[in-house]
PDB file of C-alpha atoms in Angstrom:
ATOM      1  CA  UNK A  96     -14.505 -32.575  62.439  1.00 38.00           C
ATOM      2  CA  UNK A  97     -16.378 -30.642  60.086  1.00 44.00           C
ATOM      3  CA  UNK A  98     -16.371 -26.760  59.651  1.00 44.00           C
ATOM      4  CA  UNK A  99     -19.275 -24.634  60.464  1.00 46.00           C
ATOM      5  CA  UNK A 100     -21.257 -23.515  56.902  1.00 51.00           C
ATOM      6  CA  UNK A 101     -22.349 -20.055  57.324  1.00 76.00           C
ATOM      7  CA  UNK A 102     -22.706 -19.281  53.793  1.00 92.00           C
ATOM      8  CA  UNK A 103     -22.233 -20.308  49.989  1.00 94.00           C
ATOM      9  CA  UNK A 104     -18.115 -19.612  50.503  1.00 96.00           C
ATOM     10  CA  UNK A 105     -17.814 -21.226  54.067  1.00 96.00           C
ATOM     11  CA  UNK A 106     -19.475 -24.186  51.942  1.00 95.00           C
ATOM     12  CA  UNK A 107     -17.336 -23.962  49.021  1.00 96.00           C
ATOM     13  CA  UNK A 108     -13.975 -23.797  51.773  1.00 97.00           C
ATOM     14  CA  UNK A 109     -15.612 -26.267  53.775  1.00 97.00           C
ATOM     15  CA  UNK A 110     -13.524 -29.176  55.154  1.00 97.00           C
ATOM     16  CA  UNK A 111     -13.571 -32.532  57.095  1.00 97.00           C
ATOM     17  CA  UNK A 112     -10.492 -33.646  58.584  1.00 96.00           C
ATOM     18  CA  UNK A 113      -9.474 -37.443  57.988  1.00 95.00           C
ATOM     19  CA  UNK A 114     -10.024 -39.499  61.044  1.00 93.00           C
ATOM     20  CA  UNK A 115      -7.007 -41.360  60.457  1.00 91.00           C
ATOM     21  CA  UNK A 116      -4.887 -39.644  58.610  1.00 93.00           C
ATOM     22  CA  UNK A 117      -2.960 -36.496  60.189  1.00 94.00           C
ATOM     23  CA  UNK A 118      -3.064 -33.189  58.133  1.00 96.00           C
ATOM     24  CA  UNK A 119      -5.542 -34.742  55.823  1.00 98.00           C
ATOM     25  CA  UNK A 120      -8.771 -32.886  54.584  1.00 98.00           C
ATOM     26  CA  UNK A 121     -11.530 -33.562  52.720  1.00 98.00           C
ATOM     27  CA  UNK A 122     -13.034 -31.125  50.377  1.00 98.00           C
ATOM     28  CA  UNK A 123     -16.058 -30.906  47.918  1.00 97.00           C
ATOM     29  CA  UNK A 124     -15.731 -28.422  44.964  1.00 96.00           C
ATOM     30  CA  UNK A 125     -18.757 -26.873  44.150  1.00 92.00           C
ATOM     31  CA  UNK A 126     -20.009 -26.184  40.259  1.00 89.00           C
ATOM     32  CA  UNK A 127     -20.852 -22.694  41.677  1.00 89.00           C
ATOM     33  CA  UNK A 128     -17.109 -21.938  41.743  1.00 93.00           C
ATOM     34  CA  UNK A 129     -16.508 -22.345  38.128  1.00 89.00           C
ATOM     35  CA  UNK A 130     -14.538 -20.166  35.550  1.00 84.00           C
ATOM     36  CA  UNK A 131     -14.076 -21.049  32.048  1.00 75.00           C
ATOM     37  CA  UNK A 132     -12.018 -24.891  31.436  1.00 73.00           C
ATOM     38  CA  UNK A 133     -12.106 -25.055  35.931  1.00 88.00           C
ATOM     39  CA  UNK A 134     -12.767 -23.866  39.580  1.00 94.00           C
ATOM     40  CA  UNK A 135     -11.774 -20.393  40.083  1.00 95.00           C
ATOM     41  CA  UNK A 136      -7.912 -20.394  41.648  1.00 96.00           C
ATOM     42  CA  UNK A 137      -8.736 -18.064  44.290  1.00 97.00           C
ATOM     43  CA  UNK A 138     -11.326 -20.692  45.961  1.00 97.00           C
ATOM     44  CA  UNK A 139      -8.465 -23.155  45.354  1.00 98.00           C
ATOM     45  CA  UNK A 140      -6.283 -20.989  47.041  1.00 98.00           C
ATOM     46  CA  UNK A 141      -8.663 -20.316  50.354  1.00 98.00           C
ATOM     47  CA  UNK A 142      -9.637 -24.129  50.660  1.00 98.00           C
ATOM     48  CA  UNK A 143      -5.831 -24.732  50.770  1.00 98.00           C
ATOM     49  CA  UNK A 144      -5.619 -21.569  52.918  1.00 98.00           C
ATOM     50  CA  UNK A 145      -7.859 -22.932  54.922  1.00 98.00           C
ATOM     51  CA  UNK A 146      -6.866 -26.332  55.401  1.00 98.00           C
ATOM     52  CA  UNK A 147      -3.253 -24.967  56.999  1.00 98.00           C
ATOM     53  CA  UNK A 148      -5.237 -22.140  58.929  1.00 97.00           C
ATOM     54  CA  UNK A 149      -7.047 -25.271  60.836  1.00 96.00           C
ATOM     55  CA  UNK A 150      -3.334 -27.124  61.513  1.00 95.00           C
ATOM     56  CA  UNK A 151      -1.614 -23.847  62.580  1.00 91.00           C
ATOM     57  CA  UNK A 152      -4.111 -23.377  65.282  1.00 88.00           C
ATOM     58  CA  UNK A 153      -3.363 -20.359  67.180  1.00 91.00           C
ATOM     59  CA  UNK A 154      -2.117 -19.059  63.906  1.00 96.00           C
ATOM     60  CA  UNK A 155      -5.300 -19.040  62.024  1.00 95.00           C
ATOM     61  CA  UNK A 156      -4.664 -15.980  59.226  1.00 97.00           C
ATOM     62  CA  UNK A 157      -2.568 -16.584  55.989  1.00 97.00           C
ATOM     63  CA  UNK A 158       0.233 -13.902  55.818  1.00 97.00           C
ATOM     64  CA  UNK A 159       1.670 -15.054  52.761  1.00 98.00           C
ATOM     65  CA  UNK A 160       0.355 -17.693  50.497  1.00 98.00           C
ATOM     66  CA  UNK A 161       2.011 -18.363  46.786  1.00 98.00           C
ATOM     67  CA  UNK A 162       0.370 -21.422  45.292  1.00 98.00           C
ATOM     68  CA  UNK A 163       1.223 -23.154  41.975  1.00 98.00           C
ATOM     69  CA  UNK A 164      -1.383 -24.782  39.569  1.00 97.00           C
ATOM     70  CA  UNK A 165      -0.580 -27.665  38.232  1.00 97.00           C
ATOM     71  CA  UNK A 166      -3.552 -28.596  36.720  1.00 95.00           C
ATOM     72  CA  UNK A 167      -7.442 -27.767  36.152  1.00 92.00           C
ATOM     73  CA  UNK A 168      -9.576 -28.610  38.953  1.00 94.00           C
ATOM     74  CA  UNK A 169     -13.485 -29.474  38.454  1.00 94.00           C
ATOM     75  CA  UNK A 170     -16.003 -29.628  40.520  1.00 94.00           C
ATOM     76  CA  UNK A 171     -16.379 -32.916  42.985  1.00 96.00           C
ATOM     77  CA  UNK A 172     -13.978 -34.403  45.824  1.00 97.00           C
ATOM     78  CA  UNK A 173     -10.971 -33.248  46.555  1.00 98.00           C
ATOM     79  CA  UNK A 174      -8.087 -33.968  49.070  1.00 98.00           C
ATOM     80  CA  UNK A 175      -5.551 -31.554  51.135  1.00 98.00           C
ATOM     81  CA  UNK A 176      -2.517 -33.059  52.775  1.00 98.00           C
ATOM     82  CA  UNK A 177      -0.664 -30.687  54.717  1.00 98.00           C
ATOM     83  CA  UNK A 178       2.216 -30.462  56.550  1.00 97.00           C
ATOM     84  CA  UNK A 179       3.854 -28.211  59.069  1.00 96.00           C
ATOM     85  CA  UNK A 180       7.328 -26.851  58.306  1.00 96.00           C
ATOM     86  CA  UNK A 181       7.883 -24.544  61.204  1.00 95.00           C
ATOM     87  CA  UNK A 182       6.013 -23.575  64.294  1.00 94.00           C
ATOM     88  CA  UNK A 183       7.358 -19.869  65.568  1.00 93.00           C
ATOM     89  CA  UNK A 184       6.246 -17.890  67.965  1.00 91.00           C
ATOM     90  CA  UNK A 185       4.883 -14.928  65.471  1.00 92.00           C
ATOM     91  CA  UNK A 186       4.297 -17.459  61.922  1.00 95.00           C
ATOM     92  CA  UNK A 187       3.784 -20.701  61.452  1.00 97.00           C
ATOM     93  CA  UNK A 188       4.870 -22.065  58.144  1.00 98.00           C
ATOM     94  CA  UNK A 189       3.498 -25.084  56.013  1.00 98.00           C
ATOM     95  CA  UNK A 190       2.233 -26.511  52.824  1.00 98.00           C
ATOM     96  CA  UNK A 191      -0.913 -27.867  50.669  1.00 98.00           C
ATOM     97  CA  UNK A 192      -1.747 -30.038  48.200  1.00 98.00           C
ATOM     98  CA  UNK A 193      -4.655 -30.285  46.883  1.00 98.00           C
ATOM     99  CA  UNK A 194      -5.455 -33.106  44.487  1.00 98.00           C
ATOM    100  CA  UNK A 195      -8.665 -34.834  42.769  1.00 97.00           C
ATOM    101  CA  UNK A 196      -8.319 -38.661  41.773  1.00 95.00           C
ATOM    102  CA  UNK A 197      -4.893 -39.023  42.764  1.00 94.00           C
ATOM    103  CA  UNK A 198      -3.686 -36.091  39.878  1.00 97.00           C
ATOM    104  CA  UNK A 199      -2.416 -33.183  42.296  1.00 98.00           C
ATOM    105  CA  UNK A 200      -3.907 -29.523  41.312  1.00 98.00           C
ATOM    106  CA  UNK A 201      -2.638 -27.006  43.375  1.00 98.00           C
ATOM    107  CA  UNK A 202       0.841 -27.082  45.524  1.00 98.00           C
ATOM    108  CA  UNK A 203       0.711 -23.946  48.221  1.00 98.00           C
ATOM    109  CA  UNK A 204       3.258 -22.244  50.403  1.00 98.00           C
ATOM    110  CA  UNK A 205       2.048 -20.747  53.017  1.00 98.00           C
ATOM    111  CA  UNK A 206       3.020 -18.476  56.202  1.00 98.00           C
ATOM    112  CA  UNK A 207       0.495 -17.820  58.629  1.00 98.00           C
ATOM    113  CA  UNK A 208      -0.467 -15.800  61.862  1.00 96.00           C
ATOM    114  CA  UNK A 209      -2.528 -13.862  63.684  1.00 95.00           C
ATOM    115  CA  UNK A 210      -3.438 -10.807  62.075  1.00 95.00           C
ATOM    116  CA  UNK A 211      -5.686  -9.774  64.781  1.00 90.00           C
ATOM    117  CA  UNK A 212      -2.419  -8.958  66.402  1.00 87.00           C
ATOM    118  CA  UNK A 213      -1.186  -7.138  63.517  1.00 76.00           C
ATOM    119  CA  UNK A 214      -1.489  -3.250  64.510  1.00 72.00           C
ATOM    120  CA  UNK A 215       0.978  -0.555  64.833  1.00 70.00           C
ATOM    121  CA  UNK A 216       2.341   1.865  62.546  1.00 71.00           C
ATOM    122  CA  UNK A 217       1.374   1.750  59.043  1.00 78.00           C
ATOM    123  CA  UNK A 218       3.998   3.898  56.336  1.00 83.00           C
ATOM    124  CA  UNK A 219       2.515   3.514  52.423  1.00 85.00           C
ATOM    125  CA  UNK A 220       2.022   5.732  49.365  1.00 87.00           C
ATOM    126  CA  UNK A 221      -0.522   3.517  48.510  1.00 88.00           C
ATOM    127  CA  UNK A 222      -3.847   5.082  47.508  1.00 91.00           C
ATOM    128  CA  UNK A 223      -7.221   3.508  46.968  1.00 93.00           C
ATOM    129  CA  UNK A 224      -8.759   3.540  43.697  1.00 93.00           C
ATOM    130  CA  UNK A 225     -11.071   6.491  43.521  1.00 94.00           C
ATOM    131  CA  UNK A 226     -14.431   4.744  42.347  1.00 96.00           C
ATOM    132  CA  UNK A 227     -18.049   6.212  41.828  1.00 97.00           C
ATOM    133  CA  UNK A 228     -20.503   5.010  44.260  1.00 97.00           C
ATOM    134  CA  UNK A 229     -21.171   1.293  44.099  1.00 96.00           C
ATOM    135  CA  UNK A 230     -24.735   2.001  43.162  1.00 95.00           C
ATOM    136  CA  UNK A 231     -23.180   4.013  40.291  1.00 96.00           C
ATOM    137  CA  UNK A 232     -21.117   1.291  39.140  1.00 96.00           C
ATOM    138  CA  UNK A 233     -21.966  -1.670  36.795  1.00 92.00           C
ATOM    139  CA  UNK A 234     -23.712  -4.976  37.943  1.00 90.00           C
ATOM    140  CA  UNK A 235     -23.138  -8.068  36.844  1.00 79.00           C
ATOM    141  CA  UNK A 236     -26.464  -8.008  34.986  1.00 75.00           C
ATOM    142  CA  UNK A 237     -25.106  -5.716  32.883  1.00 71.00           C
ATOM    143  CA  UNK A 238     -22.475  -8.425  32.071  1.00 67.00           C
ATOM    144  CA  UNK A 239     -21.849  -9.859  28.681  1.00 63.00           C
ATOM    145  CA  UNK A 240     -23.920 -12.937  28.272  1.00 67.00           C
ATOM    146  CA  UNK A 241     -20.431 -14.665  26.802  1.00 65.00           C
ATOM    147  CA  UNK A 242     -18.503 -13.621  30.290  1.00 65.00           C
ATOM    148  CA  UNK A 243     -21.032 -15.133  32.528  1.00 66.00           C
ATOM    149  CA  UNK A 244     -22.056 -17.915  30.836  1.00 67.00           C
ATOM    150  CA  UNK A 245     -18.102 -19.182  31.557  1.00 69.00           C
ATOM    151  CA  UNK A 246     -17.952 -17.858  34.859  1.00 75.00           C
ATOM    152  CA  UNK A 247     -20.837 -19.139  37.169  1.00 78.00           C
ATOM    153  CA  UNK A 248     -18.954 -18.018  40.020  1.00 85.00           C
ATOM    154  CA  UNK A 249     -19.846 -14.323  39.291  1.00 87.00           C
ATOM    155  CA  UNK A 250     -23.248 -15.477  40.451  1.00 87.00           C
ATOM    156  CA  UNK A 251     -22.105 -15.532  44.145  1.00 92.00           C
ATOM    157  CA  UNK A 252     -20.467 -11.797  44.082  1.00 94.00           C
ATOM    158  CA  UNK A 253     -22.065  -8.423  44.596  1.00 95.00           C
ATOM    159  CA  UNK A 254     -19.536  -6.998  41.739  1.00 95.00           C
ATOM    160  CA  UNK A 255     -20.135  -3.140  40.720  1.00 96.00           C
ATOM    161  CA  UNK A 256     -17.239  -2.435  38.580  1.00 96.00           C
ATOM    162  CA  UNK A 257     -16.094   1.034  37.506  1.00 96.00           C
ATOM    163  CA  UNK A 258     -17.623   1.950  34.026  1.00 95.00           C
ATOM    164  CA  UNK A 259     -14.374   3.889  33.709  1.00 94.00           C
ATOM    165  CA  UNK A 260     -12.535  -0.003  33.248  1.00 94.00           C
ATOM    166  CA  UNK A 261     -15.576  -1.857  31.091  1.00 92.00           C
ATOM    167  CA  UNK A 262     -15.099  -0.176  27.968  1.00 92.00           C
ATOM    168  CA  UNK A 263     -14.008  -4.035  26.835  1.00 89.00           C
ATOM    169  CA  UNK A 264     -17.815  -5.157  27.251  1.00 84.00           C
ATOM    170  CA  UNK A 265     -19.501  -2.637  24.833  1.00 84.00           C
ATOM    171  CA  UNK A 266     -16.518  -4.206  22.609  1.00 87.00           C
ATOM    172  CA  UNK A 267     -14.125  -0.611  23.056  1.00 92.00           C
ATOM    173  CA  UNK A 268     -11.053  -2.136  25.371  1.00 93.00           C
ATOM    174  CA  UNK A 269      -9.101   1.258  26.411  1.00 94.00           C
ATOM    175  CA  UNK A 270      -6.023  -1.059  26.492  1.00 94.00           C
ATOM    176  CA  UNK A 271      -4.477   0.191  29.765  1.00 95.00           C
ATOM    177  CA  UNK A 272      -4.779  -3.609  30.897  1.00 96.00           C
ATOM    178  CA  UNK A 273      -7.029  -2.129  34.116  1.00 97.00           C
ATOM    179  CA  UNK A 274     -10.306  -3.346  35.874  1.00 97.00           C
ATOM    180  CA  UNK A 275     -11.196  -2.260  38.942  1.00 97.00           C
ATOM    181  CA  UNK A 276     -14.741  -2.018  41.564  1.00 97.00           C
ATOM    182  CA  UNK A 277     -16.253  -3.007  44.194  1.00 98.00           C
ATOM    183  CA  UNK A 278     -16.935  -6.036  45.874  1.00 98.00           C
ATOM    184  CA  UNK A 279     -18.735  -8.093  48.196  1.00 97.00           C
ATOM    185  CA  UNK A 280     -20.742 -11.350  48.688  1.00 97.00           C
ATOM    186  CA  UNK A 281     -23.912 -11.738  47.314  1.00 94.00           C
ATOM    187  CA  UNK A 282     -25.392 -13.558  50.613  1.00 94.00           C
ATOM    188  CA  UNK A 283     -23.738 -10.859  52.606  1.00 95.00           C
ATOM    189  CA  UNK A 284     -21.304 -12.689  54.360  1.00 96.00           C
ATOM    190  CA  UNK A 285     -18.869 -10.116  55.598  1.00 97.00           C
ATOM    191  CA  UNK A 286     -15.061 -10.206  54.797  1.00 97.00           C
ATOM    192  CA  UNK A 287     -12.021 -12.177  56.585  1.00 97.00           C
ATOM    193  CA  UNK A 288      -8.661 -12.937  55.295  1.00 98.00           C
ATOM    194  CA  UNK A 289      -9.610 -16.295  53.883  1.00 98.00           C
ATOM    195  CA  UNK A 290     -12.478 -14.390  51.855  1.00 98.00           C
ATOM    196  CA  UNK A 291      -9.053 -11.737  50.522  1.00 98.00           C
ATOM    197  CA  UNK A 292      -7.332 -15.152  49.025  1.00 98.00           C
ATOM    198  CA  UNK A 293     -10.541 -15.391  46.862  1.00 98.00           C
ATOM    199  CA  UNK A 294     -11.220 -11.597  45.860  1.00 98.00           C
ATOM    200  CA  UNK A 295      -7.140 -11.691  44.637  1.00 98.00           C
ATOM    201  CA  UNK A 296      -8.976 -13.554  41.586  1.00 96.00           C
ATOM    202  CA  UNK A 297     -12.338 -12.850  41.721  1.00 94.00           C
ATOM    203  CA  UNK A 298     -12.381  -9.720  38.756  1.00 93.00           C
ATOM    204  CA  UNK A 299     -12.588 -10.618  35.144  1.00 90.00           C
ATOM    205  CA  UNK A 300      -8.677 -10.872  33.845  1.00 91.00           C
ATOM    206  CA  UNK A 301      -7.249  -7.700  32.868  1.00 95.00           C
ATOM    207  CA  UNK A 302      -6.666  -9.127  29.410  1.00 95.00           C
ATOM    208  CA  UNK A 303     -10.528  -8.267  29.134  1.00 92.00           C
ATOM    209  CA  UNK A 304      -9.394  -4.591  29.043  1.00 94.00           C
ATOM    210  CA  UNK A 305      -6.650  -5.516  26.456  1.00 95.00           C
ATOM    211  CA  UNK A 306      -9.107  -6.589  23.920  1.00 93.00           C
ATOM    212  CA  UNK A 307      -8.586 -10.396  24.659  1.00 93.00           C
ATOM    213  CA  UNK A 308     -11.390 -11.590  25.986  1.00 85.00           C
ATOM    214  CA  UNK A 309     -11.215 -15.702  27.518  1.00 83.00           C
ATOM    215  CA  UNK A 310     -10.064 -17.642  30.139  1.00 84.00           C
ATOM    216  CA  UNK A 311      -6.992 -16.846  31.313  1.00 89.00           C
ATOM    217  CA  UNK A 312      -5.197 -19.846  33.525  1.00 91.00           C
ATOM    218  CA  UNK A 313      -3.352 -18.875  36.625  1.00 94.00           C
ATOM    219  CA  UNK A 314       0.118 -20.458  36.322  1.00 97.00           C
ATOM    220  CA  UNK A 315       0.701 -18.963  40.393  1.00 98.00           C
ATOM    221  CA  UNK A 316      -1.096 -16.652  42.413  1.00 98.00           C
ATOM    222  CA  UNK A 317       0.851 -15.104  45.592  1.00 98.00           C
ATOM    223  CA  UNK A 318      -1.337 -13.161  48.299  1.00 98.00           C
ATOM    224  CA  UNK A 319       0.445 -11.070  50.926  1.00 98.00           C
ATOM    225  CA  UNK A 320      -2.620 -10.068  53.389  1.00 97.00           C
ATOM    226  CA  UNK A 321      -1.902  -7.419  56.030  1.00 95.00           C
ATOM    227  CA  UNK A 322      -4.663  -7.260  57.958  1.00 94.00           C
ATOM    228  CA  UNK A 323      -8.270  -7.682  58.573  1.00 95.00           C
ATOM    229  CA  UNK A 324     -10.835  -6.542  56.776  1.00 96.00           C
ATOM    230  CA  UNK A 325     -13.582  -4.262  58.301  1.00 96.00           C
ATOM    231  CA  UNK A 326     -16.883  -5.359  57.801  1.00 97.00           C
ATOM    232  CA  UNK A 327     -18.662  -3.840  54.451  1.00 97.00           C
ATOM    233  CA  UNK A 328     -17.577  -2.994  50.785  1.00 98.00           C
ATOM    234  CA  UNK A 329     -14.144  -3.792  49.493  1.00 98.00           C
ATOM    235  CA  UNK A 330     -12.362  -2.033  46.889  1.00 98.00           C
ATOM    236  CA  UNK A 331     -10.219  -4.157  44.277  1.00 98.00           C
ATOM    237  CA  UNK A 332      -7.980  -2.966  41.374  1.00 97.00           C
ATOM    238  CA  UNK A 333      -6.116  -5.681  39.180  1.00 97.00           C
ATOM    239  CA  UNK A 334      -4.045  -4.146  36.488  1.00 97.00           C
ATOM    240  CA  UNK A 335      -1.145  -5.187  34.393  1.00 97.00           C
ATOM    241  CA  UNK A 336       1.906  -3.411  33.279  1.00 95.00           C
ATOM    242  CA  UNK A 337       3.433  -6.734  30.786  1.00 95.00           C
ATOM    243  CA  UNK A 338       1.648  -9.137  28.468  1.00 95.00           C
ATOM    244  CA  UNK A 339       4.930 -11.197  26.971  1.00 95.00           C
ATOM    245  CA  UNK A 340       5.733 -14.618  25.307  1.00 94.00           C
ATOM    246  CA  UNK A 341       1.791 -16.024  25.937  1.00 95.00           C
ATOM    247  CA  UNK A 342       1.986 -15.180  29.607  1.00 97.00           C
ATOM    248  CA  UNK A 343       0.925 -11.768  31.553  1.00 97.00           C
ATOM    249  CA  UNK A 344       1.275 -10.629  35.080  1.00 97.00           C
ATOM    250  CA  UNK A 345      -1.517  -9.139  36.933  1.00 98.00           C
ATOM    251  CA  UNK A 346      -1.371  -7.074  40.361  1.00 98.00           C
ATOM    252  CA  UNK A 347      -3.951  -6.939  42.657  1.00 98.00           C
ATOM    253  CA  UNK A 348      -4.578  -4.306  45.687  1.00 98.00           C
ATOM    254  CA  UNK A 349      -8.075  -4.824  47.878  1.00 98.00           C
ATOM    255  CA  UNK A 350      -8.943  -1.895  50.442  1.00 98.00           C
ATOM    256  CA  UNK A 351     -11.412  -2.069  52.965  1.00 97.00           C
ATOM    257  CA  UNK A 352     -14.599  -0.322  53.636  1.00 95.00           C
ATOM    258  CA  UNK A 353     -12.608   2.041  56.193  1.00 95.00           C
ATOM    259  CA  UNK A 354      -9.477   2.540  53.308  1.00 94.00           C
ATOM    260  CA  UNK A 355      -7.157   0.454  54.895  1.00 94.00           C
ATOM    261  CA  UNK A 356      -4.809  -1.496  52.136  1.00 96.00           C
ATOM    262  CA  UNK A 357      -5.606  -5.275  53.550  1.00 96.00           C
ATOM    263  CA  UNK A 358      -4.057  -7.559  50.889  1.00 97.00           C
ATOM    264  CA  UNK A 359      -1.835  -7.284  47.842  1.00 98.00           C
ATOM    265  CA  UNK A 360      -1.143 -10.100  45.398  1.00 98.00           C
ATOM    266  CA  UNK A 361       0.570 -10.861  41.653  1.00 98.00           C
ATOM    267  CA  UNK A 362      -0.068 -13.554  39.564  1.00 98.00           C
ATOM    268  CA  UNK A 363       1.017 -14.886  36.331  1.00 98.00           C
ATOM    269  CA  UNK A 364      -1.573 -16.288  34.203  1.00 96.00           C
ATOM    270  CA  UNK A 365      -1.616 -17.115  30.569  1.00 95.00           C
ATOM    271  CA  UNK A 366      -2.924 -15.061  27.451  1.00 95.00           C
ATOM    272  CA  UNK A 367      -6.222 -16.525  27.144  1.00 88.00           C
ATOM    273  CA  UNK A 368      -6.225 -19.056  24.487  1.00 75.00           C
ATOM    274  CA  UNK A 369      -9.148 -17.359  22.297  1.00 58.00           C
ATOM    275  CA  UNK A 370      -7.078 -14.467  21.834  1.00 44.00           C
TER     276      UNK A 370
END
């Protein structure tokens, strides 16, 4: 069985299950997904997402997905073996591997459900960013020629970031370690959670705004979504708070077009090697 391909990320998630093999997939990484030295973890992260979504059945949504990277993926095949921990009535619980030539890449943890189900009362202090306009925000053609010449995968976004957080591309960092905007897909294909596991780690790294521009390797990415998106514009801040011993955390919060907080995640990536 092979997945329907409504768009450049349905193809990039896209998956054929093994005939033979239980909770096999097979994947193909596309060049389009690449960021600096590999494929952008957050398209790592929704082809593994994806993978489980498709064994869980009726619990299609990822709740809560941590995944580890154990090494740099490139673009070409790739596997996913899953397996199913725990089948509740509420989550279903399981976990990915995805590996390329028999070297494993990315090891995933995942919880999911149905988060179509997922309404009721909603407590938070949580605000969304307050952001100009999008068509008062900067394009990626306004990008630095270095920043997208190692990340093709900016190609596929509609990203307007807020000129208040680019200070780092006229070479002025404010050094608050904050980049925030707004974000879609560039062939208009609206949001769902699996599209959330890829926006955690679609903005430049917040080192950018630290005056340390270059690739900055996830060592783990966790995702906690809580619900669907609405169709439209989504707003994402990433930020970080501690850059220690070569590593640096960075915390992500993505809103939806009707400002409803729909995913939060953390990651720990490290300093990026130029700096």
């Amino acid at each position: 069985m092979t997945t329907a391909i409504r768009s450049e990320f349905d193809q990039g998630i896209a998956l054929t299950r093994h005939p033979e093999e239980p909770g096999r997939y097979e994947a193909e990484l596309g060049t389009g997904w690449q960021i600096g030295g590999g494929v952008n973890g957050g398209l790592l992260l929704a082809v593994a997402g994806h993978a489980l979504s498709l064994e869980h059945g009726q619990h299609p949504d990822p709740v809560s997905i941590s995944g580890y990277y154990l090494s740099a993926s490139t673009p070409g095949p790739a596997t996913v073996h899953t397996e199913v921990l725990r089948t509740g009535r509420g989550l279903s619980t399981g976990t990915a591997s995805l590996s390329q030539d028999g070297v494993e890449r990315l090891r995933v943890v995942a919880s999911h459900g149905d988060l179509a189900t997922a309404e009721g009362e909603v407590r938070t202090t949580a605000t969304p960013p307050q952001l100009p306009p999008p068509d008062q925000c900067i394009g990626i053609e306004h990008a630095p020629r270095q920043l997208v010449e190692q990340a093709a995968l900016l190609e596929r976004f509609d990203l307007r970031l807020d000129p208040a957080t680019v200070g780092w591309a006229l070479g002025q960092p404010s050094g608050n370690g904050r980049i925030q905007g707004w974000f879609r897909l560039a062939d208009g294909r609206e949001p769902d959670p699996l599209l959330l596991l890829l926006v955690a780690d679609a903005l430049p790294p917040v080192t950018f705004d630290l005056g340390m521009p270059g690739w900055a390797p996830t060592v783990e990415l966790t995702v906690h979504l809580r619900a669907k998106p609405a169709p439209g514009w989504l707003r994402v801040t990433h930020a970080t708070r501690n850059l220690a011993g070569g590593y640096f955390e960075e915390d992500a919060e993505i809103w939806d077009e009707t400002g409803r907080l729909v995913a939060q995640s953390r990651q720990l990536a490290r300093v990026p090697r130029s700096a």
